[in-house]
Amino acid sequence: MKGNRLVLRLALLVVALVAFAVPAFAQRAKPFQGEWEWVVYPESRSELPPAYRSARLREVPRAGMYLKIKQRGNKLTGEYSGSDRYLAKLEDGEFDAIVKGKSTELELTSGFNGTMTVRLTLVGNRIHWKAIKSDGEFYFPSDVWLHRVVRKKS
């Protein structure tokens, strides 16, 4: 009887450990997955172009970059969008990449006939975006830190 109780307790303990460990492992197995952003807002209305002077400061970014990343193993797919000069210059597109360790490289094509290769490096809960090669005209940032976008549940 005592032996059966011990086996039952051990089985329940294993089930509980697996139930809590699998979601935690799955989250760590996809560290790049999610939405990431970097944005700089004006500090005063005087910085805004005339067309935006009546807007709230948080409605018109001076510059920004947004990534939406899906991760399957070491493969990334995603979308990027960026803006510069108070939304006057917009960039967007898609990418595929391979993760090596905590880094990956993206090949981005600008809508202004330029290209940029950036290295994304995961550091804690942020991504360091660093341009490593560029050519032509583009409006991507050169060296910034993106943070994970956390959506408020409504």
mmCIF file with all atom_site columns, C-alpha atoms in Angstrom:
data_model
loop_
_atom_site.group_PDB
_atom_site.id
_atom_site.type_symbol
_atom_site.label_atom_id
_atom_site.label_alt_id
_atom_site.label_comp_id
_atom_site.label_asym_id
_atom_site.label_entity_id
_atom_site.label_seq_id
_atom_site.pdbx_PDB_ins_code
_atom_site.Cartn_x
_atom_site.Cartn_y
_atom_site.Cartn_z
_atom_site.occupancy
_atom_site.B_iso_or_equiv
_atom_site.pdbx_formal_charge
_atom_site.auth_seq_id
_atom_site.auth_comp_id
_atom_site.auth_asym_id
_atom_site.auth_atom_id
_atom_site.pdbx_PDB_model_num
ATOM 1   C CA . MET A 1 1   ? 0.000  0.000  0.000   1.00 0.00 ? 1   MET A CA 1
ATOM 2   C CA . LYS A 1 2   ? 2.804  2.432  0.914   1.00 0.00 ? 2   LYS A CA 1
ATOM 3   C CA . GLY A 1 3   ? 4.612  1.481  -2.274  1.00 0.00 ? 3   GLY A CA 1
ATOM 4   C CA . ASN A 1 4   ? 1.537  2.319  -4.383  1.00 0.00 ? 4   ASN A CA 1
ATOM 5   C CA . ARG A 1 5   ? 1.186  5.746  -2.718  1.00 0.00 ? 5   ARG A CA 1
ATOM 6   C CA . LEU A 1 6   ? 4.838  6.506  -3.330  1.00 0.00 ? 6   LEU A CA 1
ATOM 7   C CA . VAL A 1 7   ? 4.559  5.565  -6.998  1.00 0.00 ? 7   VAL A CA 1
ATOM 8   C CA . LEU A 1 8   ? 1.397  7.670  -7.340  1.00 0.00 ? 8   LEU A CA 1
ATOM 9   C CA . ARG A 1 9   ? 3.071  10.679 -5.674  1.00 0.00 ? 9   ARG A CA 1
ATOM 10  C CA . LEU A 1 10  ? 6.123  10.342 -7.908  1.00 0.00 ? 10  LEU A CA 1
ATOM 11  C CA . ALA A 1 11  ? 3.923  10.099 -10.999 1.00 0.00 ? 11  ALA A CA 1
ATOM 12  C CA . LEU A 1 12  ? 1.991  13.229 -9.983  1.00 0.00 ? 12  LEU A CA 1
ATOM 13  C CA . LEU A 1 13  ? 5.258  15.064 -9.314  1.00 0.00 ? 13  LEU A CA 1
ATOM 14  C CA . VAL A 1 14  ? 6.583  14.148 -12.785 1.00 0.00 ? 14  VAL A CA 1
ATOM 15  C CA . VAL A 1 15  ? 3.332  15.264 -14.444 1.00 0.00 ? 15  VAL A CA 1
ATOM 16  C CA . ALA A 1 16  ? 3.443  18.599 -12.574 1.00 0.00 ? 16  ALA A CA 1
ATOM 17  C CA . LEU A 1 17  ? 7.092  19.193 -13.494 1.00 0.00 ? 17  LEU A CA 1
ATOM 18  C CA . VAL A 1 18  ? 6.434  18.449 -17.157 1.00 0.00 ? 18  VAL A CA 1
ATOM 19  C CA . ALA A 1 19  ? 3.335  20.676 -17.181 1.00 0.00 ? 19  ALA A CA 1
ATOM 20  C CA . PHE A 1 20  ? 5.348  23.652 -15.875 1.00 0.00 ? 20  PHE A CA 1
ATOM 21  C CA . ALA A 1 21  ? 8.620  22.947 -17.681 1.00 0.00 ? 21  ALA A CA 1
ATOM 22  C CA . VAL A 1 22  ? 7.282  22.517 -21.224 1.00 0.00 ? 22  VAL A CA 1
ATOM 23  C CA . PRO A 1 23  ? 5.813  26.056 -21.557 1.00 0.00 ? 23  PRO A CA 1
ATOM 24  C CA . ALA A 1 24  ? 8.950  27.568 -20.004 1.00 0.00 ? 24  ALA A CA 1
ATOM 25  C CA . PHE A 1 25  ? 11.185 25.584 -22.375 1.00 0.00 ? 25  PHE A CA 1
ATOM 26  C CA . ALA A 1 26  ? 9.013  26.484 -25.364 1.00 0.00 ? 26  ALA A CA 1
ATOM 27  C CA . GLN A 1 27  ? 9.325  30.199 -24.527 1.00 0.00 ? 27  GLN A CA 1
ATOM 28  C CA . ARG A 1 28  ? 13.116 29.952 -24.280 1.00 0.00 ? 28  ARG A CA 1
ATOM 29  C CA . ALA A 1 29  ? 13.271 27.918 -27.478 1.00 0.00 ? 29  ALA A CA 1
ATOM 30  C CA . LYS A 1 30  ? 11.905 30.926 -29.421 1.00 0.00 ? 30  LYS A CA 1
ATOM 31  C CA . PRO A 1 31  ? 13.716 33.910 -27.902 1.00 0.00 ? 31  PRO A CA 1
ATOM 32  C CA . PHE A 1 32  ? 13.496 36.088 -31.045 1.00 0.00 ? 32  PHE A CA 1
ATOM 33  C CA . GLN A 1 33  ? 9.791  35.461 -31.616 1.00 0.00 ? 33  GLN A CA 1
ATOM 34  C CA . GLY A 1 34  ? 7.453  38.361 -31.006 1.00 0.00 ? 34  GLY A CA 1
ATOM 35  C CA . GLU A 1 35  ? 7.073  42.032 -31.742 1.00 0.00 ? 35  GLU A CA 1
ATOM 36  C CA . TRP A 1 36  ? 9.998  44.400 -31.212 1.00 0.00 ? 36  TRP A CA 1
ATOM 37  C CA . GLU A 1 37  ? 10.294 48.163 -31.548 1.00 0.00 ? 37  GLU A CA 1
ATOM 38  C CA . TRP A 1 38  ? 12.519 51.187 -31.240 1.00 0.00 ? 38  TRP A CA 1
ATOM 39  C CA . VAL A 1 39  ? 10.962 54.616 -31.424 1.00 0.00 ? 39  VAL A CA 1
ATOM 40  C CA . VAL A 1 40  ? 12.038 58.204 -30.780 1.00 0.00 ? 40  VAL A CA 1
ATOM 41  C CA . TYR A 1 41  ? 9.408  60.865 -30.180 1.00 0.00 ? 41  TYR A CA 1
ATOM 42  C CA . PRO A 1 42  ? 9.813  64.641 -30.327 1.00 0.00 ? 42  PRO A CA 1
ATOM 43  C CA . GLU A 1 43  ? 10.246 66.443 -27.035 1.00 0.00 ? 43  GLU A CA 1
ATOM 44  C CA . SER A 1 44  ? 8.240  69.521 -27.980 1.00 0.00 ? 44  SER A CA 1
ATOM 45  C CA . ARG A 1 45  ? 5.679  70.634 -30.565 1.00 0.00 ? 45  ARG A CA 1
ATOM 46  C CA . SER A 1 46  ? 8.218  72.991 -32.102 1.00 0.00 ? 46  SER A CA 1
ATOM 47  C CA . GLU A 1 47  ? 10.088 69.931 -33.446 1.00 0.00 ? 47  GLU A CA 1
ATOM 48  C CA . LEU A 1 48  ? 7.026  68.709 -35.349 1.00 0.00 ? 48  LEU A CA 1
ATOM 49  C CA . PRO A 1 49  ? 6.487  69.522 -39.017 1.00 0.00 ? 49  PRO A CA 1
ATOM 50  C CA . PRO A 1 50  ? 3.665  72.073 -39.506 1.00 0.00 ? 50  PRO A CA 1
ATOM 51  C CA . ALA A 1 51  ? 1.182  69.410 -40.643 1.00 0.00 ? 51  ALA A CA 1
ATOM 52  C CA . TYR A 1 52  ? 1.527  67.617 -37.272 1.00 0.00 ? 52  TYR A CA 1
ATOM 53  C CA . ARG A 1 53  ? 1.661  70.583 -34.867 1.00 0.00 ? 53  ARG A CA 1
ATOM 54  C CA . SER A 1 54  ? -1.810 69.840 -33.485 1.00 0.00 ? 54  SER A CA 1
ATOM 55  C CA . ALA A 1 55  ? -1.015 66.129 -32.903 1.00 0.00 ? 55  ALA A CA 1
ATOM 56  C CA . ARG A 1 56  ? -0.005 64.714 -29.546 1.00 0.00 ? 56  ARG A CA 1
ATOM 57  C CA . LEU A 1 57  ? 3.750  64.164 -29.283 1.00 0.00 ? 57  LEU A CA 1
ATOM 58  C CA . ARG A 1 58  ? 3.326  60.369 -28.965 1.00 0.00 ? 58  ARG A CA 1
ATOM 59  C CA . GLU A 1 59  ? 1.344  60.202 -32.225 1.00 0.00 ? 59  GLU A CA 1
ATOM 60  C CA . VAL A 1 60  ? 4.158  61.274 -34.557 1.00 0.00 ? 60  VAL A CA 1
ATOM 61  C CA . PRO A 1 61  ? 7.494  59.526 -34.070 1.00 0.00 ? 61  PRO A CA 1
ATOM 62  C CA . ARG A 1 62  ? 10.648 61.274 -35.220 1.00 0.00 ? 62  ARG A CA 1
ATOM 63  C CA . ALA A 1 63  ? 11.992 57.827 -36.153 1.00 0.00 ? 63  ALA A CA 1
ATOM 64  C CA . GLY A 1 64  ? 11.083 54.227 -35.441 1.00 0.00 ? 64  GLY A CA 1
ATOM 65  C CA . MET A 1 65  ? 11.648 50.577 -36.327 1.00 0.00 ? 65  MET A CA 1
ATOM 66  C CA . TYR A 1 66  ? 9.266  47.659 -35.790 1.00 0.00 ? 66  TYR A CA 1
ATOM 67  C CA . LEU A 1 67  ? 9.888  43.934 -36.254 1.00 0.00 ? 67  LEU A CA 1
ATOM 68  C CA . LYS A 1 68  ? 7.363  41.107 -36.106 1.00 0.00 ? 68  LYS A CA 1
ATOM 69  C CA . ILE A 1 69  ? 9.280  37.834 -35.890 1.00 0.00 ? 69  ILE A CA 1
ATOM 70  C CA . LYS A 1 70  ? 8.172  34.200 -36.025 1.00 0.00 ? 70  LYS A CA 1
ATOM 71  C CA . GLN A 1 71  ? 10.713 31.594 -34.993 1.00 0.00 ? 71  GLN A CA 1
ATOM 72  C CA . ARG A 1 72  ? 10.761 27.899 -35.777 1.00 0.00 ? 72  ARG A CA 1
ATOM 73  C CA . GLY A 1 73  ? 13.927 26.275 -34.481 1.00 0.00 ? 73  GLY A CA 1
ATOM 74  C CA . ASN A 1 74  ? 16.783 28.410 -35.771 1.00 0.00 ? 74  ASN A CA 1
ATOM 75  C CA . LYS A 1 75  ? 14.756 29.849 -38.677 1.00 0.00 ? 75  LYS A CA 1
ATOM 76  C CA . LEU A 1 76  ? 13.208 33.307 -38.539 1.00 0.00 ? 76  LEU A CA 1
ATOM 77  C CA . THR A 1 77  ? 10.582 34.820 -40.785 1.00 0.00 ? 77  THR A CA 1
ATOM 78  C CA . GLY A 1 78  ? 9.107  38.209 -40.309 1.00 0.00 ? 78  GLY A CA 1
ATOM 79  C CA . GLU A 1 79  ? 8.140  41.678 -41.316 1.00 0.00 ? 79  GLU A CA 1
ATOM 80  C CA . TYR A 1 80  ? 9.797  45.016 -40.753 1.00 0.00 ? 80  TYR A CA 1
ATOM 81  C CA . SER A 1 81  ? 8.559  48.560 -40.934 1.00 0.00 ? 81  SER A CA 1
ATOM 82  C CA . GLY A 1 82  ? 10.359 51.751 -40.177 1.00 0.00 ? 82  GLY A CA 1
ATOM 83  C CA . SER A 1 83  ? 9.938  55.473 -40.398 1.00 0.00 ? 83  SER A CA 1
ATOM 84  C CA . ASP A 1 84  ? 12.175 58.496 -40.362 1.00 0.00 ? 84  ASP A CA 1
ATOM 85  C CA . ARG A 1 85  ? 11.726 62.263 -40.620 1.00 0.00 ? 85  ARG A CA 1
ATOM 86  C CA . TYR A 1 86  ? 8.360  62.319 -38.865 1.00 0.00 ? 86  TYR A CA 1
ATOM 87  C CA . LEU A 1 87  ? 6.750  59.685 -41.094 1.00 0.00 ? 87  LEU A CA 1
ATOM 88  C CA . ALA A 1 88  ? 8.009  61.327 -44.307 1.00 0.00 ? 88  ALA A CA 1
ATOM 89  C CA . LYS A 1 89  ? 10.236 58.337 -45.123 1.00 0.00 ? 89  LYS A CA 1
ATOM 90  C CA . LEU A 1 90  ? 8.691  54.876 -44.676 1.00 0.00 ? 90  LEU A CA 1
ATOM 91  C CA . GLU A 1 91  ? 10.318 51.462 -45.078 1.00 0.00 ? 91  GLU A CA 1
ATOM 92  C CA . ASP A 1 92  ? 8.666  48.034 -44.984 1.00 0.00 ? 92  ASP A CA 1
ATOM 93  C CA . GLY A 1 93  ? 9.246  44.501 -46.143 1.00 0.00 ? 93  GLY A CA 1
ATOM 94  C CA . GLU A 1 94  ? 9.709  40.864 -45.190 1.00 0.00 ? 94  GLU A CA 1
ATOM 95  C CA . PHE A 1 95  ? 12.734 38.789 -44.234 1.00 0.00 ? 95  PHE A CA 1
ATOM 96  C CA . ASP A 1 96  ? 14.002 35.266 -43.663 1.00 0.00 ? 96  ASP A CA 1
ATOM 97  C CA . ALA A 1 97  ? 17.052 34.568 -41.516 1.00 0.00 ? 97  ALA A CA 1
ATOM 98  C CA . ILE A 1 98  ? 18.941 31.868 -39.637 1.00 0.00 ? 98  ILE A CA 1
ATOM 99  C CA . VAL A 1 99  ? 19.842 32.283 -35.958 1.00 0.00 ? 99  VAL A CA 1
ATOM 100 C CA . LYS A 1 100 ? 23.429 31.468 -34.987 1.00 0.00 ? 100 LYS A CA 1
ATOM 101 C CA . GLY A 1 101 ? 23.775 31.508 -31.219 1.00 0.00 ? 101 GLY A CA 1
ATOM 102 C CA . LYS A 1 102 ? 22.143 34.729 -30.059 1.00 0.00 ? 102 LYS A CA 1
ATOM 103 C CA . SER A 1 103 ? 22.552 36.585 -33.363 1.00 0.00 ? 103 SER A CA 1
ATOM 104 C CA . THR A 1 104 ? 21.197 36.689 -36.869 1.00 0.00 ? 104 THR A CA 1
ATOM 105 C CA . GLU A 1 105 ? 21.665 38.849 -39.931 1.00 0.00 ? 105 GLU A CA 1
ATOM 106 C CA . LEU A 1 106 ? 18.877 40.410 -41.972 1.00 0.00 ? 106 LEU A CA 1
ATOM 107 C CA . GLU A 1 107 ? 19.142 41.565 -45.572 1.00 0.00 ? 107 GLU A CA 1
ATOM 108 C CA . LEU A 1 108 ? 16.797 44.543 -45.945 1.00 0.00 ? 108 LEU A CA 1
ATOM 109 C CA . THR A 1 109 ? 15.744 46.234 -49.168 1.00 0.00 ? 109 THR A CA 1
ATOM 110 C CA . SER A 1 110 ? 14.750 49.874 -49.037 1.00 0.00 ? 110 SER A CA 1
ATOM 111 C CA . GLY A 1 111 ? 11.911 51.386 -50.987 1.00 0.00 ? 111 GLY A CA 1
ATOM 112 C CA . PHE A 1 112 ? 14.445 54.089 -51.908 1.00 0.00 ? 112 PHE A CA 1
ATOM 113 C CA . ASN A 1 113 ? 16.694 51.720 -53.914 1.00 0.00 ? 113 ASN A CA 1
ATOM 114 C CA . GLY A 1 114 ? 19.090 51.002 -51.062 1.00 0.00 ? 114 GLY A CA 1
ATOM 115 C CA . THR A 1 115 ? 20.024 47.900 -49.091 1.00 0.00 ? 115 THR A CA 1
ATOM 116 C CA . MET A 1 116 ? 21.236 47.253 -45.580 1.00 0.00 ? 116 MET A CA 1
ATOM 117 C CA . THR A 1 117 ? 22.509 44.199 -43.764 1.00 0.00 ? 117 THR A CA 1
ATOM 118 C CA . VAL A 1 118 ? 21.879 44.358 -40.027 1.00 0.00 ? 118 VAL A CA 1
ATOM 119 C CA . ARG A 1 119 ? 23.007 42.087 -37.236 1.00 0.00 ? 119 ARG A CA 1
ATOM 120 C CA . LEU A 1 120 ? 20.399 41.421 -34.567 1.00 0.00 ? 120 LEU A CA 1
ATOM 121 C CA . THR A 1 121 ? 21.843 40.262 -31.262 1.00 0.00 ? 121 THR A CA 1
ATOM 122 C CA . LEU A 1 122 ? 19.613 39.141 -28.423 1.00 0.00 ? 122 LEU A CA 1
ATOM 123 C CA . VAL A 1 123 ? 20.806 40.611 -25.108 1.00 0.00 ? 123 VAL A CA 1
ATOM 124 C CA . GLY A 1 124 ? 18.451 39.807 -22.254 1.00 0.00 ? 124 GLY A CA 1
ATOM 125 C CA . ASN A 1 125 ? 14.995 40.961 -23.275 1.00 0.00 ? 125 ASN A CA 1
ATOM 126 C CA . ARG A 1 126 ? 16.264 43.434 -25.881 1.00 0.00 ? 126 ARG A CA 1
ATOM 127 C CA . ILE A 1 127 ? 17.646 43.174 -29.404 1.00 0.00 ? 127 ILE A CA 1
ATOM 128 C CA . HIS A 1 128 ? 20.688 45.143 -30.493 1.00 0.00 ? 128 HIS A CA 1
ATOM 129 C CA . TRP A 1 129 ? 20.222 46.255 -34.132 1.00 0.00 ? 129 TRP A CA 1
ATOM 130 C CA . LYS A 1 130 ? 23.567 47.084 -35.745 1.00 0.00 ? 130 LYS A CA 1
ATOM 131 C CA . ALA A 1 131 ? 24.136 47.929 -39.422 1.00 0.00 ? 131 ALA A CA 1
ATOM 132 C CA . ILE A 1 132 ? 27.080 45.971 -40.815 1.00 0.00 ? 132 ILE A CA 1
ATOM 133 C CA . LYS A 1 133 ? 26.785 46.808 -44.507 1.00 0.00 ? 133 LYS A CA 1
ATOM 134 C CA . SER A 1 134 ? 24.768 49.310 -46.535 1.00 0.00 ? 134 SER A CA 1
ATOM 135 C CA . ASP A 1 135 ? 24.475 50.720 -50.013 1.00 0.00 ? 135 ASP A CA 1
ATOM 136 C CA . GLY A 1 136 ? 22.329 53.400 -51.639 1.00 0.00 ? 136 GLY A CA 1
ATOM 137 C CA . GLU A 1 137 ? 19.538 55.415 -50.091 1.00 0.00 ? 137 GLU A CA 1
ATOM 138 C CA . PHE A 1 138 ? 17.648 53.979 -47.107 1.00 0.00 ? 138 PHE A CA 1
ATOM 139 C CA . TYR A 1 139 ? 15.958 55.132 -43.911 1.00 0.00 ? 139 TYR A CA 1
ATOM 140 C CA . PHE A 1 140 ? 16.815 52.334 -41.478 1.00 0.00 ? 140 PHE A CA 1
ATOM 141 C CA . PRO A 1 141 ? 18.523 53.097 -38.150 1.00 0.00 ? 141 PRO A CA 1
ATOM 142 C CA . SER A 1 142 ? 22.239 52.286 -37.855 1.00 0.00 ? 142 SER A CA 1
ATOM 143 C CA . ASP A 1 143 ? 22.684 51.252 -34.228 1.00 0.00 ? 143 ASP A CA 1
ATOM 144 C CA . VAL A 1 144 ? 19.704 50.999 -31.860 1.00 0.00 ? 144 VAL A CA 1
ATOM 145 C CA . TRP A 1 145 ? 18.183 48.808 -29.152 1.00 0.00 ? 145 TRP A CA 1
ATOM 146 C CA . LEU A 1 146 ? 14.729 47.337 -29.714 1.00 0.00 ? 146 LEU A CA 1
ATOM 147 C CA . HIS A 1 147 ? 12.510 46.280 -26.836 1.00 0.00 ? 147 HIS A CA 1
ATOM 148 C CA . ARG A 1 148 ? 9.797  43.657 -26.841 1.00 0.00 ? 148 ARG A CA 1
ATOM 149 C CA . VAL A 1 149 ? 6.308  45.048 -27.414 1.00 0.00 ? 149 VAL A CA 1
ATOM 150 C CA . VAL A 1 150 ? 3.975  44.036 -24.621 1.00 0.00 ? 150 VAL A CA 1
ATOM 151 C CA . ARG A 1 151 ? 0.317  44.337 -25.583 1.00 0.00 ? 151 ARG A CA 1
ATOM 152 C CA . LYS A 1 152 ? -2.107 45.281 -22.833 1.00 0.00 ? 152 LYS A CA 1
ATOM 153 C CA . LYS A 1 153 ? -4.958 42.834 -22.563 1.00 0.00 ? 153 LYS A CA 1
ATOM 154 C CA . SER A 1 154 ? -8.356 44.477 -22.862 1.00 0.00 ? 154 SER A CA 1
#
